[in-house]
Coordinates of N, CA, C and O in Angstrom, one line a residue:
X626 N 65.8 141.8 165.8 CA 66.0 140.5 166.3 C 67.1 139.8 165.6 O 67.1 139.6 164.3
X627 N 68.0 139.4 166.3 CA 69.2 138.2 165.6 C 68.6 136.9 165.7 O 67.9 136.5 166.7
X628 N 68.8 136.3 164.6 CA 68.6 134.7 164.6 C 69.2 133.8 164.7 O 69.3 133.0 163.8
X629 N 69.6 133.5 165.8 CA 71.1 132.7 166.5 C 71.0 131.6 165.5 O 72.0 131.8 164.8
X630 N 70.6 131.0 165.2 CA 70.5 129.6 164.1 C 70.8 129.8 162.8 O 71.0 128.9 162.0
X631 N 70.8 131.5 162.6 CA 71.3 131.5 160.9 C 72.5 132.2 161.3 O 72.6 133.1 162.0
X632 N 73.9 131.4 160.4 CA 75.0 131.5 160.0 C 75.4 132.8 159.5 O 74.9 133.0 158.3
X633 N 76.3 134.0 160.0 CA 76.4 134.6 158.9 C 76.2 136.2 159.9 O 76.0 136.3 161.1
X634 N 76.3 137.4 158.7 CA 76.6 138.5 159.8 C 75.5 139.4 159.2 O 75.4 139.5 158.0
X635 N 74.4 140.1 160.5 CA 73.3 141.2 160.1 C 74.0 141.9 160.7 O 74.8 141.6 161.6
X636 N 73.6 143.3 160.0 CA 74.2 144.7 159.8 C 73.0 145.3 160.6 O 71.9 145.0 160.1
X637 N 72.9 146.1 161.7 CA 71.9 147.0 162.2 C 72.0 148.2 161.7 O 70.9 148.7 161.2
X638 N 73.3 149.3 161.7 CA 73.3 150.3 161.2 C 75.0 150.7 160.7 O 76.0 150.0 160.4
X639 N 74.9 151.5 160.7 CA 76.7 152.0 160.2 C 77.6 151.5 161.8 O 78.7 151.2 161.9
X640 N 76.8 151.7 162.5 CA 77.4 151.9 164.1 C 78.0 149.8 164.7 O 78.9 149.3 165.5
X641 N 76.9 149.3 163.8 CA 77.2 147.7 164.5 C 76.7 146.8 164.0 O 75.6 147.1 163.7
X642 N 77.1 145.7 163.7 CA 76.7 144.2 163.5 C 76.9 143.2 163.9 O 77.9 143.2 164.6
X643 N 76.1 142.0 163.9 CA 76.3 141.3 164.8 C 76.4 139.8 163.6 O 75.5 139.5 162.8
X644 N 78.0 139.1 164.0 CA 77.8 137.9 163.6 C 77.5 136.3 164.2 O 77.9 135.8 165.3
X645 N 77.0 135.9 163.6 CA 77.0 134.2 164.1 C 77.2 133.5 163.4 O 76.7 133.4 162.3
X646 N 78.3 132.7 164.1 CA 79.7 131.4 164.2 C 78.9 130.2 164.4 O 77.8 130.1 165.1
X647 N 79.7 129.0 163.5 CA 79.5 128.2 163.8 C 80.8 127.1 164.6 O 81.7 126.4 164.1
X648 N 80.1 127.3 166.1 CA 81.3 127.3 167.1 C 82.0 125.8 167.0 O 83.1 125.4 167.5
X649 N 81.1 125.3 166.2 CA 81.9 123.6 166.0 C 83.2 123.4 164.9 O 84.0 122.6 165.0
X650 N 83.0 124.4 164.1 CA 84.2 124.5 163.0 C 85.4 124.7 163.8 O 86.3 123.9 163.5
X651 N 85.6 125.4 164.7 CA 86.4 126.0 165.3 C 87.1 124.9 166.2 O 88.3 124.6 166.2
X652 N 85.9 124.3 167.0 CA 86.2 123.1 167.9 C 86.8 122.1 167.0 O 87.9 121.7 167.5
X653 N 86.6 121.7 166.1 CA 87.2 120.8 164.8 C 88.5 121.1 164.5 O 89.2 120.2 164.5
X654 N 88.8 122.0 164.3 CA 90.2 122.8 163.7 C 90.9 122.9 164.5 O 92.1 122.9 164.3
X655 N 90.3 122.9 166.0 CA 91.5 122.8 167.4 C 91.3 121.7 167.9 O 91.7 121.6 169.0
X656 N 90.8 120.5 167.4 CA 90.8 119.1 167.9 C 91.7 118.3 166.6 O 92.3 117.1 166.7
X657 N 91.7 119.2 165.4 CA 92.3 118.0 164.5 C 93.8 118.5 165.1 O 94.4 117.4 165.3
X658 N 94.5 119.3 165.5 CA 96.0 120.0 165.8 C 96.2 119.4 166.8 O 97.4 119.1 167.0
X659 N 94.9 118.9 168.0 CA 95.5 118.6 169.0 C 95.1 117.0 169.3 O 95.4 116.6 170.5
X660 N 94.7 116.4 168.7 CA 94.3 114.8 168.4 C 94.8 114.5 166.7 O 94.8 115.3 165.8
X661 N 95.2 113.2 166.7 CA 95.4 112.6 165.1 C 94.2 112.2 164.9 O 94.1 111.0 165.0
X662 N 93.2 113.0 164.6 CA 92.0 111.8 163.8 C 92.2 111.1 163.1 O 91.6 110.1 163.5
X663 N 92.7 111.0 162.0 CA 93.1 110.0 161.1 C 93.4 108.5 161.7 O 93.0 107.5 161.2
X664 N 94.3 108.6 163.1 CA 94.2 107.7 163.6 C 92.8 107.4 164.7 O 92.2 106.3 164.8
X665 N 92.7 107.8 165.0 CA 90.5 107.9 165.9 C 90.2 107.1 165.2 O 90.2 105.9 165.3
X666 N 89.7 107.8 164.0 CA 88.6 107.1 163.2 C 89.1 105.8 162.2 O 88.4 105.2 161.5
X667 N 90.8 105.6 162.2 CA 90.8 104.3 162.0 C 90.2 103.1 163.0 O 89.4 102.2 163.0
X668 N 90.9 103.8 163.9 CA 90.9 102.9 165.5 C 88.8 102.7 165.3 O 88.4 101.6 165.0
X669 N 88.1 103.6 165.4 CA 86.2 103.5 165.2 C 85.8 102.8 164.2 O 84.7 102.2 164.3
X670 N 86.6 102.7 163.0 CA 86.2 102.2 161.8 C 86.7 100.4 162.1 O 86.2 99.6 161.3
X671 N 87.4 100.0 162.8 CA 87.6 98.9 163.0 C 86.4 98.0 163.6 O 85.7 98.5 164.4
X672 N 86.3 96.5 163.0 CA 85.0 95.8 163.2 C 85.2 95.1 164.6 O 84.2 94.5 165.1
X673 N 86.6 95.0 165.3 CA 86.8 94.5 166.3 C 86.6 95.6 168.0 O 86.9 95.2 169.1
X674 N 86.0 96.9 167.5 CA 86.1 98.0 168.5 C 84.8 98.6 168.4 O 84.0 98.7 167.5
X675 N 84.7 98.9 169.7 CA 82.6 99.6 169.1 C 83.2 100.7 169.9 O 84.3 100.8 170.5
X676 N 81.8 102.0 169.6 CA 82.0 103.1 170.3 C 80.8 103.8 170.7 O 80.4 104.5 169.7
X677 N 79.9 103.8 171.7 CA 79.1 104.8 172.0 C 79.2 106.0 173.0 O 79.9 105.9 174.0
X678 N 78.6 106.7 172.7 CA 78.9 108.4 173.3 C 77.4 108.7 173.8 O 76.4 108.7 173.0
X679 N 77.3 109.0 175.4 CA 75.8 109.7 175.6 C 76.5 111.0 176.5 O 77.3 111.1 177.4
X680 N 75.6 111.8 175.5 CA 75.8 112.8 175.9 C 75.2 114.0 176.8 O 75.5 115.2 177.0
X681 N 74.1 112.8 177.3 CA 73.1 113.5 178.5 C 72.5 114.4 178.6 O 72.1 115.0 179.6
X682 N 72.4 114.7 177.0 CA 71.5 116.1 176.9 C 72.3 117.5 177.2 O 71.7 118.6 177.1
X683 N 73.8 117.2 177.7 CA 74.5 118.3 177.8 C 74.8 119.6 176.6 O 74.2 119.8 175.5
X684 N 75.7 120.3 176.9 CA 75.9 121.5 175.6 C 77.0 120.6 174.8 O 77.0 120.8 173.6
X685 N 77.8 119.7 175.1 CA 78.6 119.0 174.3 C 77.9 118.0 173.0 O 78.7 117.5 172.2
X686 N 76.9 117.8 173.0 CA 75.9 117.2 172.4 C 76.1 117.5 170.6 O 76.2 116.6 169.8
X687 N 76.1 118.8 170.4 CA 76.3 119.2 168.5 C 77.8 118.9 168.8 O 78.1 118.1 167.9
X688 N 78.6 119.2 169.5 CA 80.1 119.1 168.9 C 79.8 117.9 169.2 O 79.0 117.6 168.3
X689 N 80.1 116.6 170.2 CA 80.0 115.2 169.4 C 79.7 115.0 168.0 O 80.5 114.6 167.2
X690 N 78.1 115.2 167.6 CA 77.8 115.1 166.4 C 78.8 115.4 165.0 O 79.1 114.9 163.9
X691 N 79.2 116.2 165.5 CA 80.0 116.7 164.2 C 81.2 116.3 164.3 O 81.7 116.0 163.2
X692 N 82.2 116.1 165.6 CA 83.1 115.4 165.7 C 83.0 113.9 165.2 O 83.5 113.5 164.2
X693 N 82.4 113.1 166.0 CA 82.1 112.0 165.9 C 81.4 111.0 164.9 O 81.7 109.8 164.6
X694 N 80.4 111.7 164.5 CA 80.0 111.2 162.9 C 80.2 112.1 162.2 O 80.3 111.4 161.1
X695 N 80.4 113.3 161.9 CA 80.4 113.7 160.3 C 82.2 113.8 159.9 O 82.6 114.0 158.7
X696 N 83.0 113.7 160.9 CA 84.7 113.9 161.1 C 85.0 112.6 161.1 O 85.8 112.2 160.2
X697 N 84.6 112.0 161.8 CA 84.7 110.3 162.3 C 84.3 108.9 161.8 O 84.7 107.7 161.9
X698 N 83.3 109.6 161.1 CA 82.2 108.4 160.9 C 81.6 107.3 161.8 O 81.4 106.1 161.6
X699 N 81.2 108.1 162.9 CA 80.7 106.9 163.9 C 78.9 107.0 163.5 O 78.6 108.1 163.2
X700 N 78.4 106.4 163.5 CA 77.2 105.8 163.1 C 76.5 106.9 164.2 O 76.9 107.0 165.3
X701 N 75.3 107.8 163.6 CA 74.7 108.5 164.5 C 74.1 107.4 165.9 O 74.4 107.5 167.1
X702 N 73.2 106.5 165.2 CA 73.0 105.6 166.2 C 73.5 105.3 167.9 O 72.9 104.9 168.9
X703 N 74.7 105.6 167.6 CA 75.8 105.2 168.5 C 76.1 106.7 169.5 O 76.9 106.7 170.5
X704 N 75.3 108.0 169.0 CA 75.3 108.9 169.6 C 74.2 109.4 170.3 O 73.2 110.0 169.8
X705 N 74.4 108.8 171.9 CA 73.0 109.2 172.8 C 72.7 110.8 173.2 O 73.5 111.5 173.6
X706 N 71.9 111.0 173.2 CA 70.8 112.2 174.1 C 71.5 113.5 173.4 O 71.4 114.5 174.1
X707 N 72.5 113.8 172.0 CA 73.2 114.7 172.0 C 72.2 116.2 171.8 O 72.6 117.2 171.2
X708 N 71.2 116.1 172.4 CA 70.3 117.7 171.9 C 70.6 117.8 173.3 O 70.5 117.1 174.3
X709 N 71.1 119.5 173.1 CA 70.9 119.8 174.6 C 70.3 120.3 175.3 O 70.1 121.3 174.7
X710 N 69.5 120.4 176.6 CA 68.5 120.9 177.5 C 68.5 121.4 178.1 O 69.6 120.9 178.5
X711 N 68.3 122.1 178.8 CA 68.8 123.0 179.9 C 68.3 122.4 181.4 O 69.0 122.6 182.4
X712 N 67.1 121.6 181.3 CA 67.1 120.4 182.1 C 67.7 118.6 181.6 O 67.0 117.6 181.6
X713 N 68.7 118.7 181.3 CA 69.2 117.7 180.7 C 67.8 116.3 180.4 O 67.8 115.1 180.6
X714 N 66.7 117.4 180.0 CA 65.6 116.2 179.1 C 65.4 115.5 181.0 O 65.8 114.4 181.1
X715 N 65.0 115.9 182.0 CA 64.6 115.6 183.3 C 65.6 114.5 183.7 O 65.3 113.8 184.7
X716 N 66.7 114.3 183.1 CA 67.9 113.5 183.4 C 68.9 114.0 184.3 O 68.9 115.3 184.5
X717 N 69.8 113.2 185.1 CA 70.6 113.9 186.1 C 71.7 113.8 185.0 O 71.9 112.8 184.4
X718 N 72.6 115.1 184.9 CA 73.8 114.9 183.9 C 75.5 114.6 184.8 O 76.5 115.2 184.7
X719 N 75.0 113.7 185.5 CA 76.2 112.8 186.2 C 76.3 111.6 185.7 O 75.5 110.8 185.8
X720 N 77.7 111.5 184.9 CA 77.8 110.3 184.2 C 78.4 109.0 185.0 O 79.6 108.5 184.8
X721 N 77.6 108.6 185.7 CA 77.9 107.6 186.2 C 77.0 106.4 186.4 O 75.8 106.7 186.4
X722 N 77.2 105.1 186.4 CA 76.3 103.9 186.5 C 75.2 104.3 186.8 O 74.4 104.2 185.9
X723 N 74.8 104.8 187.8 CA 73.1 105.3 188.8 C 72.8 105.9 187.5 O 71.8 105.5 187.0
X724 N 73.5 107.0 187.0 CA 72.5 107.7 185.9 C 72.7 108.0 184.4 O 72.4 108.9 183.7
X725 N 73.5 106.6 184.0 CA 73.8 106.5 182.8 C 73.1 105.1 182.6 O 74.0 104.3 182.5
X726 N 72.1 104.5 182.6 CA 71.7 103.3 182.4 C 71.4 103.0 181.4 O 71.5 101.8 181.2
X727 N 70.8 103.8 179.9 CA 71.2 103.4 179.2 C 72.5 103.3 178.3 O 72.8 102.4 177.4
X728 N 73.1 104.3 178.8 CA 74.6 103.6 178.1 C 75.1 102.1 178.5 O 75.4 101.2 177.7
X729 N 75.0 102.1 179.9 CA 75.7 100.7 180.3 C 74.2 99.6 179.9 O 74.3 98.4 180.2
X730 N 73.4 99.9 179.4 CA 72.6 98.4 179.1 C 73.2 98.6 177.4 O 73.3 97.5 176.9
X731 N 73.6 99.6 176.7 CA 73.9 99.6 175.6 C 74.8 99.3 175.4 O 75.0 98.8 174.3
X732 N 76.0 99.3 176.3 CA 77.2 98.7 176.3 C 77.7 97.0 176.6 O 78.7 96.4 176.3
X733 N 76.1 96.6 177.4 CA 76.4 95.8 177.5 C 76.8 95.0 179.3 O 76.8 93.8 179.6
X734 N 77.0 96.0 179.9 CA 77.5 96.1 181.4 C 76.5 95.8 182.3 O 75.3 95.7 181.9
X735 N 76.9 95.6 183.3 CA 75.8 95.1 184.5 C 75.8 96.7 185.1 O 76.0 97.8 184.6
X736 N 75.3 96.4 186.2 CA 75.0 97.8 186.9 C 75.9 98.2 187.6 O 75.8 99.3 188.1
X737 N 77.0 97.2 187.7 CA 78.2 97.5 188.7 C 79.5 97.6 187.3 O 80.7 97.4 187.5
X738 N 79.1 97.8 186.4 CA 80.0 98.2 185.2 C 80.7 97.0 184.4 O 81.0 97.1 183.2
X739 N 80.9 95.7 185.3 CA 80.9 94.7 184.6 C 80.7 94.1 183.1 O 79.6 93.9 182.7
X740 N 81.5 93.8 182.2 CA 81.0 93.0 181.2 C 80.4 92.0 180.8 O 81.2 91.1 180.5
X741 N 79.0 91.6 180.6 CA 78.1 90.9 180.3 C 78.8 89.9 179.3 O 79.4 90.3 178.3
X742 N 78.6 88.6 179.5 CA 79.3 87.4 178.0 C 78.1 87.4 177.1 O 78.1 86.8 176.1

């Protein structure tokens, strides 16, 4: 048995082994080349700009995390539903007003996307 969750390479015999990646490093390394983070997480780190992310229980869910707060520093707080499900947690994973309601009450918005004073 492989244990997808441990990092690292088991040997079965002379003939094969099997490694596991951690596929977020990778995503990191091809986001810092192809985005300036340095500039991101100035722009996040500003007191005049907020930022939340839901991630609807999708597979995108650990790479936010690790982009976003441990690269970024965005406040986990501020990262919604990022475990993923294969029933998106009985959520519909269409990100739009109808089925993102708590983002837009977190944001602050009405139900027609509006900004709330």
């Amino acid at each position: 048995d492989v244990d997808l969750g441990a990092i690292g390479t088991s040997d079965y015999s002379t003939a094969f082994s099997v490694e596991v990646v951690d596929s977020t490093d990778a995503y990191v390394k091809l986001m810092d080349k192809v985005f300036d983070l340095a500039a991101i997480k100035a722009l996040l780190s500003r007191d005049d700009f907020t930022f939340i992310y839901d991630a609807m229980h999708g597979v995108a869910g650990p790479y936010a995390k690790r982009i976003f707060a441990e690269e970024l520093g965005v406040p986990t707080e501020n990262l919604l539903n990022c475990n993923p499900s294969p029933d998106f947690s009985g959520g519909h994973p269409d990100p739009n007003l109808t089925y993102a309601s708590e983002l837009v009450k977190r944001m602050g918005l009405t139900s027609t996307g509006a900004k709330l004073d």
